[in-house]
Amino acid sequence: MTWLVALGVVAALVAVTVLMLRRPKRPASAGGYDHRVPGNSLGLDEADAEELRELERQIEQEFGVARVQVLMHRLTNVVRRNVPLRAVRPGPARGLARICFADGTTVQVRGRQVGDLGYLAATAITRTVWVSDFHAEQSNVVVDLDWDRGRVSVVAVGLDQAD
């Protein structure tokens, strides 16, 4: 029995080390995530850049709410049925992860702070993790995940397919 506990501790340490080495670099303002790049990084003249920013605002106003409503509906089912988290997998882009629940619901998320996803991944290996709460924050959904000795909040980016 002792060797099994030692093996679990070693596996958790290896997982944390690997995740720390692969941690994405964030800008100095890492408090919140802003998907828009400030300024004109595409080399467009200022009038065209402003037109693109205005189109982005219009699209976000029109369609941003639908994405949030779909996410909140799916998370309501996960909370109502008390479905545990089963896996944390790499996402399709740097800084994203897929959190997979026992009922097949898969959500793409990003951490609110550096290290959140690694901490969640290492914890999900050894502990049972549940969604304790979620809420809309601007045009995002913030998901609070709890276990017996901790908590982490992540930002849901969208739904994904189960593997």
GROMACS .gro file of N, CA and C in nm:
model
  489
    1MET      N    1   0.082  -0.119   0.000
    1MET     CA    2   0.000   0.000   0.000
    1MET      C    3   0.087   0.125   0.000
    2THR      N    4   0.197   0.123   0.073
    2THR     CA    5   0.286   0.238   0.080
    2THR      C    6   0.344   0.270  -0.058
    3TRP      N    7   0.380   0.167  -0.132
    3TRP     CA    8   0.438   0.192  -0.265
    3TRP      C    9   0.336   0.255  -0.359
    4LEU      N   10   0.208   0.226  -0.341
    4LEU     CA   11   0.104   0.284  -0.425
    4LEU      C   12   0.089   0.434  -0.396
    5VAL      N   13   0.095   0.470  -0.270
    5VAL     CA   14   0.089   0.611  -0.232
    5VAL      C   15   0.213   0.684  -0.286
    6ALA      N   16   0.329   0.622  -0.273
    6ALA     CA   17   0.453   0.683  -0.323
    6ALA      C   18   0.447   0.700  -0.474
    7LEU      N   19   0.393   0.604  -0.545
    7LEU     CA   20   0.378   0.613  -0.689
    7LEU      C   21   0.284   0.727  -0.727
    8GLY      N   22   0.176   0.744  -0.654
    8GLY     CA   23   0.082   0.854  -0.679
    8GLY      C   24   0.147   0.989  -0.657
    9VAL      N   25   0.227   1.002  -0.550
    9VAL     CA   26   0.296   1.128  -0.522
    9VAL      C   27   0.396   1.159  -0.633
   10VAL      N   28   0.472   1.061  -0.675
   10VAL     CA   29   0.570   1.082  -0.783
   10VAL      C   30   0.499   1.121  -0.911
   11ALA      N   31   0.387   1.057  -0.945
   11ALA     CA   32   0.313   1.090  -1.067
   11ALA      C   33   0.261   1.233  -1.062
   12ALA      N   34   0.211   1.275  -0.946
   12ALA     CA   35   0.162   1.412  -0.931
   12ALA      C   36   0.276   1.512  -0.946
   13LEU      N   37   0.389   1.484  -0.888
   13LEU     CA   38   0.504   1.575  -0.901
   13LEU      C   39   0.552   1.584  -1.045
   14VAL      N   40   0.555   1.474  -1.115
   14VAL     CA   41   0.596   1.476  -1.256
   14VAL      C   42   0.497   1.557  -1.337
   15ALA      N   43   0.367   1.537  -1.312
   15ALA     CA   44   0.264   1.611  -1.386
   15ALA      C   45   0.277   1.761  -1.362
   16VAL      N   46   0.296   1.802  -1.238
   16VAL     CA   47   0.311   1.943  -1.206
   16VAL      C   48   0.437   2.001  -1.271
   17THR      N   49   0.546   1.926  -1.268
   17THR     CA   50   0.671   1.974  -1.330
   17THR      C   51   0.654   1.992  -1.480
   18VAL      N   52   0.593   1.896  -1.545
   18VAL     CA   53   0.572   1.906  -1.690
   18VAL      C   54   0.483   2.025  -1.723
   19LEU      N   55   0.376   2.043  -1.646
   19LEU     CA   56   0.285   2.154  -1.670
   19LEU      C   57   0.351   2.288  -1.644
   20MET      N   58   0.438   2.295  -1.545
   20MET     CA   59   0.509   2.420  -1.516
   20MET      C   60   0.606   2.455  -1.628
   21LEU      N   61   0.671   2.355  -1.686
   21LEU     CA   62   0.765   2.381  -1.795
   21LEU      C   63   0.693   2.422  -1.922
   22ARG      N   64   0.570   2.378  -1.941
   22ARG     CA   65   0.494   2.409  -2.061
   22ARG      C   66   0.399   2.527  -2.039
   23ARG      N   67   0.412   2.597  -1.929
   23ARG     CA   68   0.323   2.707  -1.894
   23ARG      C   69   0.331   2.818  -1.999
   24PRO      N   70   0.216   2.868  -2.046
   24PRO     CA   71   0.218   2.973  -2.147
   24PRO      C   72   0.265   3.106  -2.088
   25LYS      N   73   0.334   3.182  -2.168
   25LYS     CA   74   0.378   3.315  -2.126
   25LYS      C   75   0.259   3.410  -2.139
   26ARG      N   76   0.244   3.498  -2.041
   26ARG     CA   77   0.134   3.594  -2.042
   26ARG      C   78   0.192   3.735  -2.039
   27PRO      N   79   0.115   3.830  -2.090
   27PRO     CA   80   0.160   3.967  -2.079
   27PRO      C   81   0.162   4.013  -1.934
   28ALA      N   82   0.229   4.123  -1.910
   28ALA     CA   83   0.246   4.172  -1.774
   28ALA      C   84   0.112   4.205  -1.707
   29SER      N   85   0.008   4.233  -1.785
   29SER     CA   86  -0.120   4.270  -1.728
   29SER      C   87  -0.207   4.149  -1.699
   30ALA      N   88  -0.152   4.037  -1.664
   30ALA     CA   89  -0.220   3.908  -1.658
   30ALA      C   90  -0.342   3.902  -1.567
   31GLY      N   91  -0.395   4.013  -1.522
   31GLY     CA   92  -0.514   4.009  -1.440
   31GLY      C   93  -0.633   3.952  -1.515
   32GLY      N   94  -0.660   3.999  -1.634
   32GLY     CA   95  -0.772   3.949  -1.713
   32GLY      C   96  -0.726   3.926  -1.855
   33TYR      N   97  -0.805   3.856  -1.929
   33TYR     CA   98  -0.768   3.822  -2.065
   33TYR      C   99  -0.844   3.911  -2.159
   34ASP      N  100  -0.776   3.977  -2.251
   34ASP     CA  101  -0.839   4.057  -2.352
   34ASP      C  102  -0.796   4.001  -2.486
   35HIS      N  103  -0.892   3.941  -2.561
   35HIS     CA  104  -0.858   3.875  -2.685
   35HIS      C  105  -0.826   3.974  -2.796
   36ARG      N  106  -0.857   4.101  -2.781
   36ARG     CA  107  -0.826   4.200  -2.883
   36ARG      C  108  -0.685   4.252  -2.866
   37VAL      N  109  -0.615   4.265  -2.976
   37VAL     CA  110  -0.480   4.319  -2.972
   37VAL      C  111  -0.490   4.470  -2.982
   38PRO      N  112  -0.437   4.544  -2.883
   38PRO     CA  113  -0.446   4.689  -2.889
   38PRO      C  114  -0.361   4.742  -3.003
   39GLY      N  115  -0.405   4.853  -3.057
   39GLY     CA  116  -0.327   4.916  -3.164
   39GLY      C  117  -0.357   4.852  -3.298
   40ASN      N  118  -0.266   4.871  -3.388
   40ASN     CA  119  -0.284   4.826  -3.525
   40ASN      C  120  -0.172   4.731  -3.561
   41SER      N  121  -0.186   4.605  -3.523
   41SER     CA  122  -0.079   4.508  -3.546
   41SER      C  123  -0.081   4.449  -3.686
   42LEU      N  124  -0.184   4.479  -3.766
   42LEU     CA  125  -0.193   4.423  -3.901
   42LEU      C  126  -0.134   4.514  -4.008
   43GLY      N  127  -0.090   4.632  -3.970
   43GLY     CA  128  -0.032   4.725  -4.067
   43GLY      C  129  -0.138   4.796  -4.150
   44LEU      N  130  -0.262   4.801  -4.102
   44LEU     CA  131  -0.368   4.870  -4.174
   44LEU      C  132  -0.363   5.019  -4.145
   45ASP      N  133  -0.423   5.099  -4.235
   45ASP     CA  134  -0.432   5.240  -4.200
   45ASP      C  135  -0.536   5.256  -4.090
   46GLU      N  136  -0.533   5.367  -4.021
   46GLU     CA  137  -0.613   5.384  -3.899
   46GLU      C  138  -0.763   5.373  -3.925
   47ALA      N  139  -0.812   5.422  -4.039
   47ALA     CA  140  -0.955   5.416  -4.069
   47ALA      C  141  -1.001   5.270  -4.083
   48ASP      N  142  -0.921   5.188  -4.151
   48ASP     CA  143  -0.957   5.047  -4.168
   48ASP      C  144  -0.951   4.972  -4.034
   49ALA      N  145  -0.850   5.004  -3.953
   49ALA     CA  146  -0.837   4.939  -3.823
   49ALA      C  147  -0.956   4.974  -3.734
   50GLU      N  148  -0.999   5.099  -3.738
   50GLU     CA  149  -1.114   5.141  -3.658
   50GLU      C  150  -1.242   5.074  -3.708
   51GLU      N  151  -1.256   5.059  -3.839
   51GLU     CA  152  -1.374   4.990  -3.893
   51GLU      C  153  -1.378   4.844  -3.847
   52LEU      N  154  -1.263   4.777  -3.844
   52LEU     CA  155  -1.258   4.639  -3.795
   52LEU      C  156  -1.293   4.631  -3.647
   53ARG      N  157  -1.246   4.726  -3.568
   53ARG     CA  158  -1.279   4.727  -3.426
   53ARG      C  159  -1.429   4.747  -3.405
   54GLU      N  160  -1.491   4.834  -3.486
   54GLU     CA  161  -1.635   4.857  -3.476
   54GLU      C  162  -1.713   4.732  -3.516
   55LEU      N  163  -1.670   4.663  -3.621
   55LEU     CA  164  -1.735   4.538  -3.661
   55LEU      C  165  -1.724   4.433  -3.550
   56GLU      N  166  -1.608   4.427  -3.485
   56GLU     CA  167  -1.589   4.332  -3.375
   56GLU      C  168  -1.687   4.361  -3.262
   57ARG      N  169  -1.704   4.489  -3.227
   57ARG     CA  170  -1.797   4.526  -3.121
   57ARG      C  171  -1.941   4.487  -3.158
   58GLN      N  172  -1.979   4.510  -3.284
   58GLN     CA  173  -2.115   4.476  -3.328
   58GLN      C  174  -2.139   4.325  -3.323
   59ILE      N  175  -2.042   4.248  -3.371
   59ILE     CA  176  -2.056   4.102  -3.370
   59ILE      C  177  -2.062   4.049  -3.228
   60GLU      N  178  -1.979   4.104  -3.140
   60GLU     CA  179  -1.980   4.060  -3.001
   60GLU      C  180  -2.113   4.093  -2.935
   61GLN      N  181  -2.168   4.210  -2.965
   61GLN     CA  182  -2.298   4.247  -2.909
   61GLN      C  183  -2.408   4.154  -2.959
   62GLU      N  184  -2.404   4.120  -3.087
   62GLU     CA  185  -2.512   4.042  -3.146
   62GLU      C  186  -2.503   3.893  -3.112
   63PHE      N  187  -2.383   3.836  -3.116
   63PHE     CA  188  -2.369   3.692  -3.101
   63PHE      C  189  -2.301   3.649  -2.972
   64GLY      N  190  -2.240   3.741  -2.899
   64GLY     CA  191  -2.170   3.705  -2.777
   64GLY      C  192  -2.261   3.647  -2.671
   65VAL      N  193  -2.383   3.696  -2.663
   65VAL     CA  194  -2.478   3.651  -2.562
   65VAL      C  195  -2.522   3.507  -2.588
   66ALA      N  196  -2.539   3.469  -2.714
   66ALA     CA  197  -2.583   3.333  -2.745
   66ALA      C  198  -2.482   3.231  -2.695
   67ARG      N  199  -2.354   3.256  -2.713
   67ARG     CA  200  -2.249   3.165  -2.667
   67ARG      C  201  -2.256   3.151  -2.515
   68VAL      N  202  -2.273   3.260  -2.446
   68VAL     CA  203  -2.281   3.257  -2.300
   68VAL      C  204  -2.403   3.178  -2.254
   69GLN      N  205  -2.516   3.197  -2.320
   69GLN     CA  206  -2.638   3.126  -2.282
   69GLN      C  207  -2.624   2.975  -2.303
   70VAL      N  208  -2.561   2.933  -2.412
   70VAL     CA  209  -2.541   2.791  -2.438
   70VAL      C  210  -2.450   2.730  -2.332
   71LEU      N  211  -2.341   2.799  -2.300
   71LEU     CA  212  -2.249   2.750  -2.196
   71LEU      C  213  -2.319   2.739  -2.062
   72MET      N  214  -2.396   2.840  -2.026
   72MET     CA  215  -2.463   2.839  -1.897
   72MET      C  216  -2.568   2.729  -1.890
   73HIS      N  217  -2.635   2.701  -1.999
   73HIS     CA  218  -2.733   2.591  -2.002
   73HIS      C  219  -2.664   2.457  -1.977
   74ARG      N  220  -2.554   2.432  -2.048
   74ARG     CA  221  -2.483   2.305  -2.031
   74ARG      C  222  -2.425   2.292  -1.890
   75LEU      N  223  -2.370   2.401  -1.836
   75LEU     CA  224  -2.314   2.397  -1.700
   75LEU      C  225  -2.424   2.380  -1.596
   76THR      N  226  -2.544   2.431  -1.623
   76THR     CA  227  -2.656   2.410  -1.531
   76THR      C  228  -2.684   2.261  -1.518
   77ASN      N  229  -2.681   2.189  -1.630
   77ASN     CA  230  -2.703   2.044  -1.625
   77ASN      C  231  -2.594   1.973  -1.546
   78VAL      N  232  -2.469   2.016  -1.564
   78VAL     CA  233  -2.357   1.954  -1.493
   78VAL      C  234  -2.372   1.975  -1.342
   79VAL      N  235  -2.409   2.096  -1.301
   79VAL     CA  236  -2.425   2.126  -1.158
   79VAL      C  237  -2.547   2.055  -1.101
   80ARG      N  238  -2.658   2.060  -1.174
   80ARG     CA  239  -2.783   1.999  -1.126
   80ARG      C  240  -2.767   1.849  -1.103
   81ARG      N  241  -2.694   1.781  -1.192
   81ARG     CA  242  -2.675   1.636  -1.180
   81ARG      C  243  -2.551   1.601  -1.099
   82ASN      N  244  -2.479   1.703  -1.053
   82ASN     CA  245  -2.359   1.682  -0.970
   82ASN      C  246  -2.256   1.594  -1.040
   83VAL      N  247  -2.223   1.627  -1.164
   83VAL     CA  248  -2.132   1.549  -1.248
   83VAL      C  249  -1.987   1.586  -1.215
   84PRO      N  250  -1.902   1.488  -1.183
   84PRO     CA  251  -1.762   1.519  -1.151
   84PRO      C  252  -1.676   1.539  -1.276
   85LEU      N  253  -1.568   1.611  -1.257
   85LEU     CA  254  -1.468   1.630  -1.362
   85LEU      C  255  -1.387   1.501  -1.375
   86ARG      N  256  -1.365   1.455  -1.498
   86ARG     CA  257  -1.291   1.331  -1.519
   86ARG      C  258  -1.152   1.353  -1.575
   87ALA      N  259  -1.132   1.459  -1.655
   87ALA     CA  260  -1.000   1.478  -1.717
   87ALA      C  261  -0.980   1.624  -1.753
   88VAL      N  262  -0.855   1.663  -1.753
   88VAL     CA  263  -0.813   1.793  -1.804
   88VAL      C  264  -0.712   1.763  -1.914
   89ARG      N  265  -0.744   1.803  -2.036
   89ARG     CA  266  -0.659   1.772  -2.151
   89ARG      C  267  -0.613   1.900  -2.217
   90PRO      N  268  -0.504   1.893  -2.294
   90PRO     CA  269  -0.459   2.014  -2.366
   90PRO      C  270  -0.566   2.062  -2.463
   91GLY      N  271  -0.574   2.192  -2.478
   91GLY     CA  272  -0.671   2.252  -2.569
   91GLY      C  273  -0.613   2.270  -2.708
   92PRO      N  274  -0.693   2.325  -2.799
   92PRO     CA  275  -0.650   2.343  -2.936
   92PRO      C  276  -0.550   2.456  -2.957
   93ALA      N  277  -0.533   2.541  -2.857
   93ALA     CA  278  -0.440   2.653  -2.869
   93ALA      C  279  -0.366   2.670  -2.736
   94ARG      N  280  -0.258   2.740  -2.741
   94ARG     CA  281  -0.177   2.765  -2.622
   94ARG      C  282  -0.260   2.843  -2.519
   95GLY      N  283  -0.255   2.798  -2.395
   95GLY     CA  284  -0.329   2.865  -2.289
   95GLY      C  285  -0.471   2.812  -2.271
   96LEU      N  286  -0.513   2.718  -2.355
   96LEU     CA  287  -0.646   2.659  -2.343
   96LEU      C  288  -0.636   2.514  -2.298
   97ALA      N  289  -0.739   2.469  -2.230
   97ALA     CA  290  -0.748   2.329  -2.189
   97ALA      C  291  -0.891   2.282  -2.212
   98ARG      N  292  -0.906   2.152  -2.223
   98ARG     CA  293  -1.038   2.091  -2.230
   98ARG      C  294  -1.065   2.026  -2.095
   99ILE      N  295  -1.175   2.063  -2.032
   99ILE     CA  296  -1.214   1.993  -1.910
   99ILE      C  297  -1.329   1.901  -1.948
  100CYS      N  298  -1.313   1.774  -1.916
  100CYS     CA  299  -1.407   1.669  -1.957
  100CYS      C  300  -1.479   1.616  -1.834
  101PHE      N  301  -1.611   1.616  -1.840
  101PHE     CA  302  -1.692   1.570  -1.729
  101PHE      C  303  -1.740   1.428  -1.754
  102ALA      N  304  -1.786   1.362  -1.651
  102ALA     CA  305  -1.825   1.221  -1.659
  102ALA      C  306  -1.944   1.197  -1.751
  103ASP      N  307  -2.025   1.298  -1.777
  103ASP     CA  308  -2.141   1.279  -1.865
  103ASP      C  309  -2.109   1.308  -2.011
  104GLY      N  310  -1.984   1.334  -2.043
  104GLY     CA  311  -1.944   1.360  -2.180
  104GLY      C  312  -1.936   1.508  -2.214
  105THR      N  313  -1.980   1.596  -2.126
  105THR     CA  314  -1.970   1.739  -2.151
  105THR      C  315  -1.823   1.779  -2.150
  106THR      N  316  -1.780   1.849  -2.254
  106THR     CA  317  -1.642   1.895  -2.263
  106THR      C  318  -1.644   2.044  -2.291
  107VAL      N  319  -1.569   2.120  -2.211
  107VAL     CA  320  -1.567   2.265  -2.221
  107VAL      C  321  -1.423   2.310  -2.238
  108GLN      N  322  -1.401   2.402  -2.331
  108GLN     CA  323  -1.269   2.463  -2.344
  108GLN      C  324  -1.260   2.579  -2.245
  109VAL      N  325  -1.150   2.582  -2.171
  109VAL     CA  326  -1.132   2.685  -2.069
  109VAL      C  327  -0.992   2.744  -2.075
  110ARG      N  328  -0.977   2.860  -2.014
  110ARG     CA  329  -0.845   2.918  -1.991
  110ARG      C  330  -0.841   2.962  -1.846
  111GLY      N  331  -0.721   2.962  -1.789
  111GLY     CA  332  -0.707   3.000  -1.650
  111GLY      C  333  -0.723   3.149  -1.631
  112ARG      N  334  -0.768   3.188  -1.513
  112ARG     CA  335  -0.778   3.330  -1.482
  112ARG      C  336  -0.643   3.385  -1.440
  113GLN      N  337  -0.559   3.297  -1.385
  113GLN     CA  338  -0.425   3.336  -1.343
  113GLN      C  339  -0.326   3.232  -1.393
  114VAL      N  340  -0.201   3.271  -1.399
  114VAL     CA  341  -0.096   3.179  -1.443
  114VAL      C  342  -0.092   3.060  -1.347
  115GLY      N  343  -0.090   2.940  -1.402
  115GLY     CA  344  -0.080   2.819  -1.322
  115GLY      C  345  -0.211   2.755  -1.285
  116ASP      N  346  -0.324   2.823  -1.310
  116ASP     CA  347  -0.455   2.767  -1.273
  116ASP      C  348  -0.482   2.633  -1.342
  117LEU      N  349  -0.453   2.626  -1.472
  117LEU     CA  350  -0.483   2.503  -1.545
  117LEU      C  351  -0.393   2.388  -1.502
  118GLY      N  352  -0.267   2.416  -1.476
  118GLY     CA  353  -0.175   2.312  -1.428
  118GLY      C  354  -0.216   2.261  -1.291
  119TYR      N  355  -0.254   2.352  -1.205
  119TYR     CA  356  -0.300   2.315  -1.072
  119TYR      C  357  -0.425   2.228  -1.080
  120LEU      N  358  -0.518   2.268  -1.167
  120LEU     CA  359  -0.641   2.191  -1.186
  120LEU      C  360  -0.610   2.053  -1.242
  121ALA      N  361  -0.521   2.045  -1.341
  121ALA     CA  362  -0.487   1.916  -1.402
  121ALA      C  363  -0.423   1.822  -1.301
  122ALA      N  364  -0.331   1.874  -1.221
  122ALA     CA  365  -0.265   1.790  -1.121
  122ALA      C  366  -0.364   1.745  -1.014
  123THR      N  367  -0.455   1.832  -0.975
  123THR     CA  368  -0.553   1.798  -0.873
  123THR      C  369  -0.653   1.694  -0.924
  124ALA      N  370  -0.694   1.706  -1.050
  124ALA     CA  371  -0.793   1.615  -1.107
  124ALA      C  372  -0.743   1.471  -1.111
  125ILE      N  373  -0.612   1.452  -1.107
  125ILE     CA  374  -0.555   1.317  -1.107
  125ILE      C  375  -0.582   1.247  -0.974
  126THR      N  376  -0.575   1.320  -0.865
  126THR     CA  377  -0.581   1.258  -0.733
  126THR      C  378  -0.709   1.287  -0.654
  127ARG      N  379  -0.787   1.386  -0.695
  127ARG     CA  380  -0.905   1.425  -0.618
  127ARG      C  381  -1.029   1.430  -0.708
  128THR      N  382  -1.145   1.426  -0.646
  128THR     CA  383  -1.270   1.445  -0.717
  128THR      C  384  -1.299   1.594  -0.724
  129VAL      N  385  -1.319   1.646  -0.844
  129VAL     CA  386  -1.341   1.789  -0.866
  129VAL      C  387  -1.483   1.808  -0.919
  130TRP      N  388  -1.553   1.910  -0.866
  130TRP     CA  389  -1.691   1.938  -0.902
  130TRP      C  390  -1.704   2.085  -0.942
  131VAL      N  391  -1.804   2.116  -1.023
  131VAL     CA  392  -1.839   2.256  -1.050
  131VAL      C  393  -1.925   2.302  -0.934
  132SER      N  394  -1.875   2.399  -0.859
  132SER     CA  395  -1.952   2.449  -0.745
  132SER      C  396  -2.041   2.566  -0.784
  133ASP      N  397  -1.997   2.644  -0.882
  133ASP     CA  398  -2.074   2.762  -0.921
  133ASP      C  399  -2.024   2.810  -1.057
  134PHE      N  400  -2.104   2.888  -1.123
  134PHE     CA  401  -2.063   2.955  -1.247
  134PHE      C  402  -2.148   3.079  -1.262
  135HIS      N  403  -2.094   3.177  -1.332
  135HIS     CA  404  -2.168   3.301  -1.353
  135HIS      C  405  -2.114   3.372  -1.478
  136ALA      N  406  -2.198   3.455  -1.535
  136ALA     CA  407  -2.158   3.534  -1.650
  136ALA      C  408  -2.082   3.656  -1.600
  137GLU      N  409  -1.973   3.685  -1.667
  137GLU     CA  410  -1.892   3.802  -1.634
  137GLU      C  411  -1.857   3.869  -1.766
  138GLN      N  412  -1.921   3.981  -1.794
  138GLN     CA  413  -1.912   4.048  -1.923
  138GLN      C  414  -1.959   3.951  -2.031
  139SER      N  415  -1.877   3.917  -2.128
  139SER     CA  416  -1.921   3.823  -2.232
  139SER      C  417  -1.854   3.687  -2.214
  140ASN      N  418  -1.818   3.653  -2.091
  140ASN     CA  419  -1.756   3.524  -2.059
  140ASN      C  420  -1.834   3.453  -1.950
  141VAL      N  421  -1.805   3.325  -1.933
  141VAL     CA  422  -1.862   3.248  -1.824
  141VAL      C  423  -1.748   3.203  -1.734
  142VAL      N  424  -1.754   3.239  -1.607
  142VAL     CA  425  -1.653   3.200  -1.509
  142VAL      C  426  -1.704   3.077  -1.435
  143VAL      N  427  -1.621   2.972  -1.432
  143VAL     CA  428  -1.659   2.845  -1.371
  143VAL      C  429  -1.572   2.824  -1.247
  144ASP      N  430  -1.635   2.801  -1.132
  144ASP     CA  431  -1.564   2.772  -1.008
  144ASP      C  432  -1.563   2.620  -0.989
  145LEU      N  433  -1.445   2.565  -0.978
  145LEU     CA  434  -1.427   2.420  -0.958
  145LEU      C  435  -1.372   2.399  -0.818
  146ASP      N  436  -1.435   2.309  -0.742
  146ASP     CA  437  -1.398   2.284  -0.602
  146ASP      C  438  -1.360   2.138  -0.582
  147TRP      N  439  -1.278   2.116  -0.481
  147TRP     CA  440  -1.248   1.982  -0.430
  147TRP      C  441  -1.232   1.996  -0.282
  148ASP      N  442  -1.202   1.887  -0.213
  148ASP     CA  443  -1.205   1.889  -0.066
  148ASP      C  444  -1.109   1.990  -0.003
  149ARG      N  445  -1.001   2.027  -0.069
  149ARG     CA  446  -0.904   2.118  -0.006
  149ARG      C  447  -0.871   2.241  -0.089
  150GLY      N  448  -0.952   2.273  -0.188
  150GLY     CA  449  -0.917   2.388  -0.268
  150GLY      C  450  -1.023   2.427  -0.369
  151ARG      N  451  -0.986   2.527  -0.447
  151ARG     CA  452  -1.079   2.583  -0.545
  151ARG      C  453  -0.999   2.657  -0.650
  152VAL      N  454  -1.047   2.653  -0.772
  152VAL     CA  455  -0.988   2.731  -0.880
  152VAL      C  456  -1.100   2.781  -0.970
  153SER      N  457  -1.083   2.900  -1.025
  153SER     CA  458  -1.179   2.956  -1.119
  153SER      C  459  -1.115   2.961  -1.256
  154VAL      N  460  -1.192   2.921  -1.358
  154VAL     CA  461  -1.146   2.924  -1.496
  154VAL      C  462  -1.251   2.997  -1.579
  155VAL      N  463  -1.211   3.043  -1.696
  155VAL     CA  464  -1.302   3.110  -1.787
  155VAL      C  465  -1.337   3.015  -1.900
  156ALA      N  466  -1.465   2.986  -1.916
  156ALA     CA  467  -1.511   2.897  -2.022
  156ALA      C  468  -1.510   2.973  -2.155
  157VAL      N  469  -1.442   2.915  -2.252
  157VAL     CA  470  -1.431   2.976  -2.385
  157VAL      C  471  -1.541   2.924  -2.477
  158GLY      N  472  -1.572   2.796  -2.466
  158GLY     CA  473  -1.675   2.738  -2.550
  158GLY      C  474  -1.687   2.588  -2.524
  159LEU      N  475  -1.788   2.529  -2.587
  159LEU     CA  476  -1.805   2.385  -2.577
  159LEU      C  477  -1.713   2.315  -2.674
  160ASP      N  478  -1.683   2.190  -2.648
  160ASP     CA  479  -1.597   2.112  -2.734
  160ASP      C  480  -1.656   1.972  -2.743
  161GLN      N  481  -1.604   1.892  -2.834
  161GLN     CA  482  -1.651   1.755  -2.848
  161GLN      C  483  -1.572   1.664  -2.755
  162ALA      N  484  -1.639   1.566  -2.702
  162ALA     CA  485  -1.570   1.466  -2.620
  162ALA      C  486  -1.483   1.382  -2.712
  163ASP      N  487  -1.368   1.339  -2.663
  163ASP     CA  488  -1.278   1.257  -2.744
  163ASP      C  489  -1.330   1.116  -2.761
   0.00000   0.00000   0.00000
